[in-house]
């Protein structure tokens, strides 16, 4: 059994915002991210990976068509490095990349009725909508969860002052939605994080950074590592930590949240129990178990 789901309503201080402005912003991002950015012009959000030319994921980004420009939401600890790397590829494109994390704060909500009570939009199917200074994105793979973006004072006026980080990250685990942090940066190819199963990759959009490796992984062979949902015994677990299950599969934790009786986690593991990941612990976790994801592998 899993711990009861906590109420999700509050700030998300672990996430930050990159703003992309200028007439070439969408076209520039089309050549950088794994997903098709054209739906942004139709008011939809886009989830995708920013990868190295070798196909290793540097960051996972939610793109939003905000009134001030295209916004990229990703872990705050990756903001500076991601912005610096992206700027190297701007060349002659008319696009400005800036850290907007101080001007715009992020919050999460899991109750549609709360949005309605505050006269905020309630988008569906992964769409994005904006009302005044408040933007609302619906997580398409998580039916009752919404991401809010607005100036800090605006969120404070909505009484969104406490942190909902733990609840948000736990909801990601239960929805099977991946995340990359500094500890797992460049550790995985997109399919290892199940991005092909959560609408994070377009295989028809054309060229982008890392596309050759991602396409080859999809079409020329069986994917040897996948992201699984796990229940772990209590312990000092950390993102990036190596684990080995009792069935022989091994890999690294990509997200983990401790509960009252156990920890819940996502981990990229070898599909084949006979294969060994790098830095595999000597002993297996006999008290761990796999928990079903809400989508098929």
PDB file of C-alpha atoms in Angstrom:
ATOM      1  CA  UNK A   1       0.000   0.000   0.000  1.00  0.00           C
ATOM      2  CA  UNK A   2       1.137   3.544  -0.661  1.00  0.00           C
ATOM      3  CA  UNK A   3       0.830   6.462   1.710  1.00  0.00           C
ATOM      4  CA  UNK A   4      -2.230   8.639   1.205  1.00  0.00           C
ATOM      5  CA  UNK A   5      -1.849  11.358  -1.402  1.00  0.00           C
ATOM      6  CA  UNK A   6      -1.101  14.725   0.240  1.00  0.00           C
ATOM      7  CA  UNK A   7      -3.099  17.825  -0.624  1.00  0.00           C
ATOM      8  CA  UNK A   8      -1.324  19.654  -3.414  1.00  0.00           C
ATOM      9  CA  UNK A   9      -1.768  23.402  -3.133  1.00  0.00           C
ATOM     10  CA  UNK A  10       1.217  25.698  -2.745  1.00  0.00           C
ATOM     11  CA  UNK A  11       4.477  27.020  -4.120  1.00  0.00           C
ATOM     12  CA  UNK A  12       7.032  24.952  -6.048  1.00  0.00           C
ATOM     13  CA  UNK A  13      10.363  26.480  -4.965  1.00  0.00           C
ATOM     14  CA  UNK A  14      12.412  23.698  -6.592  1.00  0.00           C
ATOM     15  CA  UNK A  15      11.308  24.794 -10.075  1.00  0.00           C
ATOM     16  CA  UNK A  16      12.499  27.825 -12.018  1.00  0.00           C
ATOM     17  CA  UNK A  17      11.601  29.669 -15.215  1.00  0.00           C
ATOM     18  CA  UNK A  18      13.542  30.424 -18.388  1.00  0.00           C
ATOM     19  CA  UNK A  19      11.954  33.027 -20.676  1.00  0.00           C
ATOM     20  CA  UNK A  20      12.458  32.873 -24.443  1.00  0.00           C
ATOM     21  CA  UNK A  21      11.425  36.071 -26.234  1.00  0.00           C
ATOM     22  CA  UNK A  22      11.842  37.384 -29.755  1.00  0.00           C
ATOM     23  CA  UNK A  23      10.364  36.534 -33.167  1.00  0.00           C
ATOM     24  CA  UNK A  24      12.500  33.399 -33.583  1.00  0.00           C
ATOM     25  CA  UNK A  25      11.899  31.887 -30.130  1.00  0.00           C
ATOM     26  CA  UNK A  26       9.588  29.052 -31.182  1.00  0.00           C
ATOM     27  CA  UNK A  27      11.670  28.149 -34.239  1.00  0.00           C
ATOM     28  CA  UNK A  28      14.849  28.163 -32.144  1.00  0.00           C
ATOM     29  CA  UNK A  29      13.337  25.791 -29.584  1.00  0.00           C
ATOM     30  CA  UNK A  30      12.054  23.557 -32.380  1.00  0.00           C
ATOM     31  CA  UNK A  31      15.683  22.855 -33.218  1.00  0.00           C
ATOM     32  CA  UNK A  32      16.677  22.168 -29.611  1.00  0.00           C
ATOM     33  CA  UNK A  33      13.960  20.108 -27.893  1.00  0.00           C
ATOM     34  CA  UNK A  34      12.752  16.550 -28.526  1.00  0.00           C
ATOM     35  CA  UNK A  35       9.100  17.523 -28.942  1.00  0.00           C
ATOM     36  CA  UNK A  36       7.285  19.562 -31.585  1.00  0.00           C
ATOM     37  CA  UNK A  37       6.964  23.172 -30.415  1.00  0.00           C
ATOM     38  CA  UNK A  38       4.351  24.240 -32.983  1.00  0.00           C
ATOM     39  CA  UNK A  39       1.383  23.481 -30.651  1.00  0.00           C
ATOM     40  CA  UNK A  40       2.551  26.434 -28.526  1.00  0.00           C
ATOM     41  CA  UNK A  41       0.986  28.743 -31.122  1.00  0.00           C
ATOM     42  CA  UNK A  42      -2.356  27.004 -30.456  1.00  0.00           C
ATOM     43  CA  UNK A  43      -2.228  27.686 -26.718  1.00  0.00           C
ATOM     44  CA  UNK A  44      -0.953  24.245 -25.734  1.00  0.00           C
ATOM     45  CA  UNK A  45       1.934  23.386 -23.446  1.00  0.00           C
ATOM     46  CA  UNK A  46       4.815  21.221 -24.680  1.00  0.00           C
ATOM     47  CA  UNK A  47       6.946  18.781 -22.688  1.00  0.00           C
ATOM     48  CA  UNK A  48      10.317  17.703 -24.031  1.00  0.00           C
ATOM     49  CA  UNK A  49      13.975  16.940 -23.463  1.00  0.00           C
ATOM     50  CA  UNK A  50      16.951  19.164 -24.132  1.00  0.00           C
ATOM     51  CA  UNK A  51      19.818  16.812 -24.925  1.00  0.00           C
ATOM     52  CA  UNK A  52      23.460  16.734 -25.938  1.00  0.00           C
ATOM     53  CA  UNK A  53      24.379  15.811 -29.527  1.00  0.00           C
ATOM     54  CA  UNK A  54      25.033  12.323 -28.099  1.00  0.00           C
ATOM     55  CA  UNK A  55      21.371  12.123 -27.034  1.00  0.00           C
ATOM     56  CA  UNK A  56      21.997  12.440 -23.290  1.00  0.00           C
ATOM     57  CA  UNK A  57      19.276  14.443 -21.517  1.00  0.00           C
ATOM     58  CA  UNK A  58      20.485  17.710 -20.009  1.00  0.00           C
ATOM     59  CA  UNK A  59      17.074  18.905 -18.823  1.00  0.00           C
ATOM     60  CA  UNK A  60      13.367  18.158 -19.107  1.00  0.00           C
ATOM     61  CA  UNK A  61      11.363  21.289 -19.863  1.00  0.00           C
ATOM     62  CA  UNK A  62       7.683  22.259 -19.860  1.00  0.00           C
ATOM     63  CA  UNK A  63       7.151  25.039 -22.422  1.00  0.00           C
ATOM     64  CA  UNK A  64       4.257  27.470 -21.891  1.00  0.00           C
ATOM     65  CA  UNK A  65       2.982  30.188 -24.297  1.00  0.00           C
ATOM     66  CA  UNK A  66       2.979  32.969 -21.698  1.00  0.00           C
ATOM     67  CA  UNK A  67       2.003  36.561 -22.530  1.00  0.00           C
ATOM     68  CA  UNK A  68       5.603  37.736 -21.944  1.00  0.00           C
ATOM     69  CA  UNK A  69       7.198  35.092 -24.178  1.00  0.00           C
ATOM     70  CA  UNK A  70       7.657  31.346 -24.209  1.00  0.00           C
ATOM     71  CA  UNK A  71       8.402  30.057 -20.703  1.00  0.00           C
ATOM     72  CA  UNK A  72      10.468  26.986 -19.937  1.00  0.00           C
ATOM     73  CA  UNK A  73       9.825  25.361 -16.541  1.00  0.00           C
ATOM     74  CA  UNK A  74      12.574  23.101 -15.168  1.00  0.00           C
ATOM     75  CA  UNK A  75      14.402  22.460 -11.875  1.00  0.00           C
ATOM     76  CA  UNK A  76      15.911  25.681 -10.570  1.00  0.00           C
ATOM     77  CA  UNK A  77      19.309  24.039 -10.084  1.00  0.00           C
ATOM     78  CA  UNK A  78      19.561  23.525 -13.869  1.00  0.00           C
ATOM     79  CA  UNK A  79      18.472  27.016 -14.931  1.00  0.00           C
ATOM     80  CA  UNK A  80      21.888  28.691 -15.202  1.00  0.00           C
ATOM     81  CA  UNK A  81      23.669  25.845 -16.981  1.00  0.00           C
ATOM     82  CA  UNK A  82      20.793  25.248 -19.393  1.00  0.00           C
ATOM     83  CA  UNK A  83      20.537  28.941 -20.298  1.00  0.00           C
ATOM     84  CA  UNK A  84      24.283  29.251 -20.882  1.00  0.00           C
ATOM     85  CA  UNK A  85      24.354  26.195 -23.119  1.00  0.00           C
ATOM     86  CA  UNK A  86      21.313  27.247 -25.143  1.00  0.00           C
ATOM     87  CA  UNK A  87      22.757  30.725 -25.737  1.00  0.00           C
ATOM     88  CA  UNK A  88      25.727  29.159 -27.535  1.00  0.00           C
ATOM     89  CA  UNK A  89      23.375  28.003 -30.285  1.00  0.00           C
ATOM     90  CA  UNK A  90      21.411  31.217 -30.784  1.00  0.00           C
ATOM     91  CA  UNK A  91      23.827  32.460 -33.481  1.00  0.00           C
ATOM     92  CA  UNK A  92      21.806  34.825 -35.720  1.00  0.00           C
ATOM     93  CA  UNK A  93      18.395  33.850 -34.393  1.00  0.00           C
ATOM     94  CA  UNK A  94      16.346  36.687 -32.936  1.00  0.00           C
ATOM     95  CA  UNK A  95      15.742  35.184 -29.520  1.00  0.00           C
ATOM     96  CA  UNK A  96      16.585  36.291 -25.996  1.00  0.00           C
ATOM     97  CA  UNK A  97      17.063  33.750 -23.205  1.00  0.00           C
ATOM     98  CA  UNK A  98      16.807  34.945 -19.601  1.00  0.00           C
ATOM     99  CA  UNK A  99      16.270  33.576 -16.114  1.00  0.00           C
ATOM    100  CA  UNK A 100      12.805  34.776 -15.075  1.00  0.00           C
ATOM    101  CA  UNK A 101      12.670  32.836 -11.801  1.00  0.00           C
ATOM    102  CA  UNK A 102      12.539  35.978  -9.648  1.00  0.00           C
ATOM    103  CA  UNK A 103       9.906  37.738 -11.739  1.00  0.00           C
ATOM    104  CA  UNK A 104       7.682  34.665 -12.067  1.00  0.00           C
ATOM    105  CA  UNK A 105       6.985  32.102  -9.344  1.00  0.00           C
ATOM    106  CA  UNK A 106       5.421  28.671  -9.722  1.00  0.00           C
ATOM    107  CA  UNK A 107       2.704  26.914  -7.765  1.00  0.00           C
ATOM    108  CA  UNK A 108       0.796  23.664  -7.980  1.00  0.00           C
ATOM    109  CA  UNK A 109      -2.858  22.806  -7.425  1.00  0.00           C
ATOM    110  CA  UNK A 110      -4.682  19.487  -7.537  1.00  0.00           C
ATOM    111  CA  UNK A 111      -8.224  20.729  -6.950  1.00  0.00           C
ATOM    112  CA  UNK A 112     -10.092  22.099 -10.010  1.00  0.00           C
ATOM    113  CA  UNK A 113     -12.685  23.558  -7.656  1.00  0.00           C
ATOM    114  CA  UNK A 114      -9.975  25.760  -6.130  1.00  0.00           C
ATOM    115  CA  UNK A 115      -9.279  27.257  -9.570  1.00  0.00           C
ATOM    116  CA  UNK A 116     -12.976  27.878 -10.126  1.00  0.00           C
ATOM    117  CA  UNK A 117     -13.386  29.523  -6.717  1.00  0.00           C
ATOM    118  CA  UNK A 118     -10.643  32.008  -7.630  1.00  0.00           C
ATOM    119  CA  UNK A 119     -12.012  32.676 -11.136  1.00  0.00           C
ATOM    120  CA  UNK A 120      -8.973  31.056 -12.757  1.00  0.00           C
ATOM    121  CA  UNK A 121      -9.064  29.108 -16.025  1.00  0.00           C
ATOM    122  CA  UNK A 122      -9.293  25.328 -15.943  1.00  0.00           C
ATOM    123  CA  UNK A 123      -7.554  24.065 -19.100  1.00  0.00           C
ATOM    124  CA  UNK A 124      -7.721  20.386 -20.063  1.00  0.00           C
ATOM    125  CA  UNK A 125      -5.700  17.858 -22.083  1.00  0.00           C
ATOM    126  CA  UNK A 126      -2.346  19.510 -21.503  1.00  0.00           C
ATOM    127  CA  UNK A 127      -3.514  22.968 -22.553  1.00  0.00           C
ATOM    128  CA  UNK A 128      -2.375  26.327 -21.175  1.00  0.00           C
ATOM    129  CA  UNK A 129      -4.587  29.323 -20.397  1.00  0.00           C
ATOM    130  CA  UNK A 130      -3.915  32.747 -18.952  1.00  0.00           C
ATOM    131  CA  UNK A 131      -6.105  35.106 -16.972  1.00  0.00           C
ATOM    132  CA  UNK A 132      -4.466  38.427 -16.224  1.00  0.00           C
ATOM    133  CA  UNK A 133      -1.133  37.773 -14.534  1.00  0.00           C
ATOM    134  CA  UNK A 134      -1.870  34.114 -13.787  1.00  0.00           C
ATOM    135  CA  UNK A 135      -1.089  31.343 -16.252  1.00  0.00           C
ATOM    136  CA  UNK A 136      -2.451  27.833 -15.692  1.00  0.00           C
ATOM    137  CA  UNK A 137      -1.150  24.674 -17.335  1.00  0.00           C
ATOM    138  CA  UNK A 138      -2.905  21.312 -17.127  1.00  0.00           C
ATOM    139  CA  UNK A 139      -0.658  18.258 -16.868  1.00  0.00           C
ATOM    140  CA  UNK A 140      -2.188  16.077 -19.543  1.00  0.00           C
ATOM    141  CA  UNK A 141      -0.911  12.834 -18.016  1.00  0.00           C
ATOM    142  CA  UNK A 142      -2.198  13.748 -14.566  1.00  0.00           C
ATOM    143  CA  UNK A 143      -5.883  14.594 -14.883  1.00  0.00           C
ATOM    144  CA  UNK A 144      -6.356  16.690 -11.735  1.00  0.00           C
ATOM    145  CA  UNK A 145      -3.035  18.552 -11.510  1.00  0.00           C
ATOM    146  CA  UNK A 146      -2.316  22.112 -12.611  1.00  0.00           C
ATOM    147  CA  UNK A 147       0.825  24.280 -12.742  1.00  0.00           C
ATOM    148  CA  UNK A 148       0.386  27.999 -12.031  1.00  0.00           C
ATOM    149  CA  UNK A 149       2.825  30.729 -13.050  1.00  0.00           C
ATOM    150  CA  UNK A 150       2.515  34.352 -11.907  1.00  0.00           C
ATOM    151  CA  UNK A 151       4.468  37.136 -10.179  1.00  0.00           C
ATOM    152  CA  UNK A 152       5.232  36.192  -6.545  1.00  0.00           C
ATOM    153  CA  UNK A 153       2.971  38.920  -5.182  1.00  0.00           C
ATOM    154  CA  UNK A 154       0.059  37.644  -7.248  1.00  0.00           C
ATOM    155  CA  UNK A 155       0.464  34.112  -5.901  1.00  0.00           C
ATOM    156  CA  UNK A 156       0.747  35.516  -2.379  1.00  0.00           C
ATOM    157  CA  UNK A 157      -2.557  37.353  -2.903  1.00  0.00           C
ATOM    158  CA  UNK A 158      -4.068  33.961  -3.748  1.00  0.00           C
ATOM    159  CA  UNK A 159      -2.721  32.740  -0.386  1.00  0.00           C
ATOM    160  CA  UNK A 160      -0.252  30.433  -2.088  1.00  0.00           C
ATOM    161  CA  UNK A 161       2.612  30.857   0.351  1.00  0.00           C
ATOM    162  CA  UNK A 162       3.485  27.396   1.669  1.00  0.00           C
ATOM    163  CA  UNK A 163       5.576  24.827  -0.190  1.00  0.00           C
ATOM    164  CA  UNK A 164       3.954  22.011  -2.173  1.00  0.00           C
ATOM    165  CA  UNK A 165       7.275  20.639  -3.450  1.00  0.00           C
ATOM    166  CA  UNK A 166       7.005  17.277  -1.729  1.00  0.00           C
ATOM    167  CA  UNK A 167       3.416  16.724  -2.870  1.00  0.00           C
ATOM    168  CA  UNK A 168       4.265  17.763  -6.446  1.00  0.00           C
ATOM    169  CA  UNK A 169       7.249  15.448  -6.686  1.00  0.00           C
ATOM    170  CA  UNK A 170       5.277  12.583  -5.168  1.00  0.00           C
ATOM    171  CA  UNK A 171       2.514  13.186  -7.726  1.00  0.00           C
ATOM    172  CA  UNK A 172       5.152  13.027 -10.485  1.00  0.00           C
ATOM    173  CA  UNK A 173       6.294   9.649  -9.171  1.00  0.00           C
ATOM    174  CA  UNK A 174       2.764   8.250  -9.098  1.00  0.00           C
ATOM    175  CA  UNK A 175       2.021   9.599 -12.586  1.00  0.00           C
ATOM    176  CA  UNK A 176       5.284   8.158 -13.922  1.00  0.00           C
ATOM    177  CA  UNK A 177       6.454  11.590 -15.076  1.00  0.00           C
ATOM    178  CA  UNK A 178      10.250  11.834 -15.218  1.00  0.00           C
ATOM    179  CA  UNK A 179      12.506  14.615 -14.011  1.00  0.00           C
ATOM    180  CA  UNK A 180      16.220  15.322 -14.379  1.00  0.00           C
ATOM    181  CA  UNK A 181      18.306  17.046 -11.712  1.00  0.00           C
ATOM    182  CA  UNK A 182      21.994  17.917 -11.485  1.00  0.00           C
ATOM    183  CA  UNK A 183      22.736  14.427 -10.115  1.00  0.00           C
ATOM    184  CA  UNK A 184      21.229  12.751 -13.206  1.00  0.00           C
ATOM    185  CA  UNK A 185      22.132  15.304 -15.867  1.00  0.00           C
ATOM    186  CA  UNK A 186      23.521  13.549 -18.992  1.00  0.00           C
ATOM    187  CA  UNK A 187      22.855  10.110 -17.441  1.00  0.00           C
ATOM    188  CA  UNK A 188      20.050   8.959 -19.739  1.00  0.00           C
ATOM    189  CA  UNK A 189      18.736   8.955 -23.291  1.00  0.00           C
ATOM    190  CA  UNK A 190      15.138  10.185 -23.587  1.00  0.00           C
ATOM    191  CA  UNK A 191      13.513   6.740 -23.935  1.00  0.00           C
ATOM    192  CA  UNK A 192      15.183   5.533 -20.741  1.00  0.00           C
ATOM    193  CA  UNK A 193      13.035   8.165 -18.999  1.00  0.00           C
ATOM    194  CA  UNK A 194       9.920   6.920 -20.843  1.00  0.00           C
ATOM    195  CA  UNK A 195       9.580  10.178 -22.762  1.00  0.00           C
ATOM    196  CA  UNK A 196       8.237   8.268 -25.762  1.00  0.00           C
ATOM    197  CA  UNK A 197       5.395   7.020 -23.520  1.00  0.00           C
ATOM    198  CA  UNK A 198       4.418  10.379 -21.969  1.00  0.00           C
ATOM    199  CA  UNK A 199       4.258  12.502 -25.135  1.00  0.00           C
ATOM    200  CA  UNK A 200       7.743  13.936 -24.702  1.00  0.00           C
ATOM    201  CA  UNK A 201       9.159  13.081 -28.148  1.00  0.00           C
ATOM    202  CA  UNK A 202       8.042  13.823 -31.696  1.00  0.00           C
ATOM    203  CA  UNK A 203       9.388  11.378 -34.283  1.00  0.00           C
ATOM    204  CA  UNK A 204       8.090  13.430 -37.217  1.00  0.00           C
ATOM    205  CA  UNK A 205       9.227  16.992 -36.484  1.00  0.00           C
ATOM    206  CA  UNK A 206      12.646  16.912 -38.142  1.00  0.00           C
ATOM    207  CA  UNK A 207      16.112  17.660 -36.819  1.00  0.00           C
ATOM    208  CA  UNK A 208      16.962  18.793 -33.296  1.00  0.00           C
ATOM    209  CA  UNK A 209      19.930  18.369 -30.984  1.00  0.00           C
ATOM    210  CA  UNK A 210      20.307  14.682 -30.079  1.00  0.00           C
ATOM    211  CA  UNK A 211      17.699  13.597 -32.651  1.00  0.00           C
ATOM    212  CA  UNK A 212      19.921  11.074 -34.422  1.00  0.00           C
ATOM    213  CA  UNK A 213      20.586   9.050 -31.262  1.00  0.00           C
ATOM    214  CA  UNK A 214      16.987   9.275 -30.014  1.00  0.00           C
ATOM    215  CA  UNK A 215      15.605   8.144 -33.392  1.00  0.00           C
ATOM    216  CA  UNK A 216      18.127   5.316 -33.649  1.00  0.00           C
ATOM    217  CA  UNK A 217      17.240   4.129 -30.148  1.00  0.00           C
ATOM    218  CA  UNK A 218      13.562   4.031 -31.118  1.00  0.00           C
ATOM    219  CA  UNK A 219      13.833   2.330 -34.491  1.00  0.00           C
ATOM    220  CA  UNK A 220      16.947   0.159 -34.563  1.00  0.00           C
ATOM    221  CA  UNK A 221      16.835  -1.905 -31.414  1.00  0.00           C
ATOM    222  CA  UNK A 222      15.155  -2.890 -28.173  1.00  0.00           C
ATOM    223  CA  UNK A 223      15.376  -0.251 -25.466  1.00  0.00           C
ATOM    224  CA  UNK A 224      17.594  -1.817 -22.803  1.00  0.00           C
ATOM    225  CA  UNK A 225      16.768   0.531 -19.931  1.00  0.00           C
ATOM    226  CA  UNK A 226      13.437   1.947 -18.823  1.00  0.00           C
ATOM    227  CA  UNK A 227      12.075   4.013 -15.948  1.00  0.00           C
ATOM    228  CA  UNK A 228      10.114   2.052 -13.333  1.00  0.00           C
ATOM    229  CA  UNK A 229       8.120   3.006 -10.267  1.00  0.00           C
ATOM    230  CA  UNK A 230       9.374   1.502  -7.004  1.00  0.00           C
ATOM    231  CA  UNK A 231       8.523   1.209  -3.328  1.00  0.00           C
ATOM    232  CA  UNK A 232      11.651   1.220  -1.177  1.00  0.00           C
ATOM    233  CA  UNK A 233      12.288   0.585   2.510  1.00  0.00           C
ATOM    234  CA  UNK A 234      12.970   3.591   4.701  1.00  0.00           C
ATOM    235  CA  UNK A 235      16.477   4.951   4.279  1.00  0.00           C
ATOM    236  CA  UNK A 236      18.637   7.882   3.220  1.00  0.00           C
ATOM    237  CA  UNK A 237      17.732   7.761  -0.463  1.00  0.00           C
ATOM    238  CA  UNK A 238      18.980  10.362  -2.935  1.00  0.00           C
ATOM    239  CA  UNK A 239      18.384  11.154  -6.608  1.00  0.00           C
ATOM    240  CA  UNK A 240      21.191   9.602  -8.640  1.00  0.00           C
ATOM    241  CA  UNK A 241      21.803   6.832  -6.109  1.00  0.00           C
ATOM    242  CA  UNK A 242      22.497   3.365  -7.549  1.00  0.00           C
ATOM    243  CA  UNK A 243      20.117   0.544  -6.609  1.00  0.00           C
ATOM    244  CA  UNK A 244      19.826  -3.181  -7.260  1.00  0.00           C
ATOM    245  CA  UNK A 245      16.525  -5.037  -6.898  1.00  0.00           C
ATOM    246  CA  UNK A 246      16.083  -8.580  -5.653  1.00  0.00           C
ATOM    247  CA  UNK A 247      15.263  -9.757  -9.211  1.00  0.00           C
ATOM    248  CA  UNK A 248      18.693  -8.620 -10.402  1.00  0.00           C
ATOM    249  CA  UNK A 249      17.717  -5.416 -12.194  1.00  0.00           C
ATOM    250  CA  UNK A 250      19.887  -2.422 -11.366  1.00  0.00           C
ATOM    251  CA  UNK A 251      20.096   1.274 -12.141  1.00  0.00           C
ATOM    252  CA  UNK A 252      19.755   4.785 -10.689  1.00  0.00           C
ATOM    253  CA  UNK A 253      17.029   6.673  -8.833  1.00  0.00           C
ATOM    254  CA  UNK A 254      15.638   9.608 -10.792  1.00  0.00           C
ATOM    255  CA  UNK A 255      13.153  10.780  -8.143  1.00  0.00           C
ATOM    256  CA  UNK A 256      12.491   9.681  -4.568  1.00  0.00           C
ATOM    257  CA  UNK A 257      10.248  10.893  -1.746  1.00  0.00           C
ATOM    258  CA  UNK A 258      10.232   9.444   1.770  1.00  0.00           C
ATOM    259  CA  UNK A 259       6.911   8.543   3.402  1.00  0.00           C
ATOM    260  CA  UNK A 260       5.867   7.469   6.891  1.00  0.00           C
ATOM    261  CA  UNK A 261       6.405   3.762   6.265  1.00  0.00           C
ATOM    262  CA  UNK A 262       8.496   3.594   3.070  1.00  0.00           C
ATOM    263  CA  UNK A 263       9.872   5.652   0.208  1.00  0.00           C
ATOM    264  CA  UNK A 264       8.373   6.006  -3.266  1.00  0.00           C
ATOM    265  CA  UNK A 265      10.663   6.392  -6.239  1.00  0.00           C
ATOM    266  CA  UNK A 266      11.222   6.345  -9.973  1.00  0.00           C
ATOM    267  CA  UNK A 267      14.370   4.631 -11.220  1.00  0.00           C
ATOM    268  CA  UNK A 268      15.929   3.869 -14.585  1.00  0.00           C
ATOM    269  CA  UNK A 269      16.720   0.145 -14.503  1.00  0.00           C
ATOM    270  CA  UNK A 270      18.029  -2.457 -16.891  1.00  0.00           C
ATOM    271  CA  UNK A 271      15.135  -4.264 -18.532  1.00  0.00           C
ATOM    272  CA  UNK A 272      17.208  -7.469 -18.532  1.00  0.00           C
ATOM    273  CA  UNK A 273      17.982  -8.653 -15.002  1.00  0.00           C
ATOM    274  CA  UNK A 274      21.184 -10.302 -16.259  1.00  0.00           C
ATOM    275  CA  UNK A 275      22.641  -6.950 -17.338  1.00  0.00           C
ATOM    276  CA  UNK A 276      24.409  -4.768 -14.790  1.00  0.00           C
ATOM    277  CA  UNK A 277      24.311  -0.995 -14.631  1.00  0.00           C
ATOM    278  CA  UNK A 278      27.375   1.041 -13.761  1.00  0.00           C
ATOM    279  CA  UNK A 279      28.138   1.439 -10.038  1.00  0.00           C
ATOM    280  CA  UNK A 280      25.775  -1.399  -9.105  1.00  0.00           C
ATOM    281  CA  UNK A 281      25.614  -2.002  -5.320  1.00  0.00           C
ATOM    282  CA  UNK A 282      26.889  -5.389  -4.186  1.00  0.00           C
ATOM    283  CA  UNK A 283      23.708  -6.394  -2.329  1.00  0.00           C
ATOM    284  CA  UNK A 284      20.093  -6.328  -3.555  1.00  0.00           C
ATOM    285  CA  UNK A 285      17.219  -4.452  -1.885  1.00  0.00           C
ATOM    286  CA  UNK A 286      15.207  -7.385  -0.614  1.00  0.00           C
ATOM    287  CA  UNK A 287      12.404  -5.183   0.753  1.00  0.00           C
ATOM    288  CA  UNK A 288      11.846  -3.210  -2.440  1.00  0.00           C
ATOM    289  CA  UNK A 289       9.103  -3.868  -4.945  1.00  0.00           C
ATOM    290  CA  UNK A 290       7.943  -2.585  -8.298  1.00  0.00           C
ATOM    291  CA  UNK A 291       4.678  -0.649  -8.422  1.00  0.00           C
ATOM    292  CA  UNK A 292       2.620  -0.401 -11.612  1.00  0.00           C
ATOM    293  CA  UNK A 293       2.905   2.754 -13.674  1.00  0.00           C
ATOM    294  CA  UNK A 294      -0.290   4.349 -14.994  1.00  0.00           C
ATOM    295  CA  UNK A 295       0.843   3.529 -18.561  1.00  0.00           C
ATOM    296  CA  UNK A 296       2.220   0.391 -20.215  1.00  0.00           C
ATOM    297  CA  UNK A 297       5.944  -0.050 -20.857  1.00  0.00           C
TER     298      UNK A 297
END
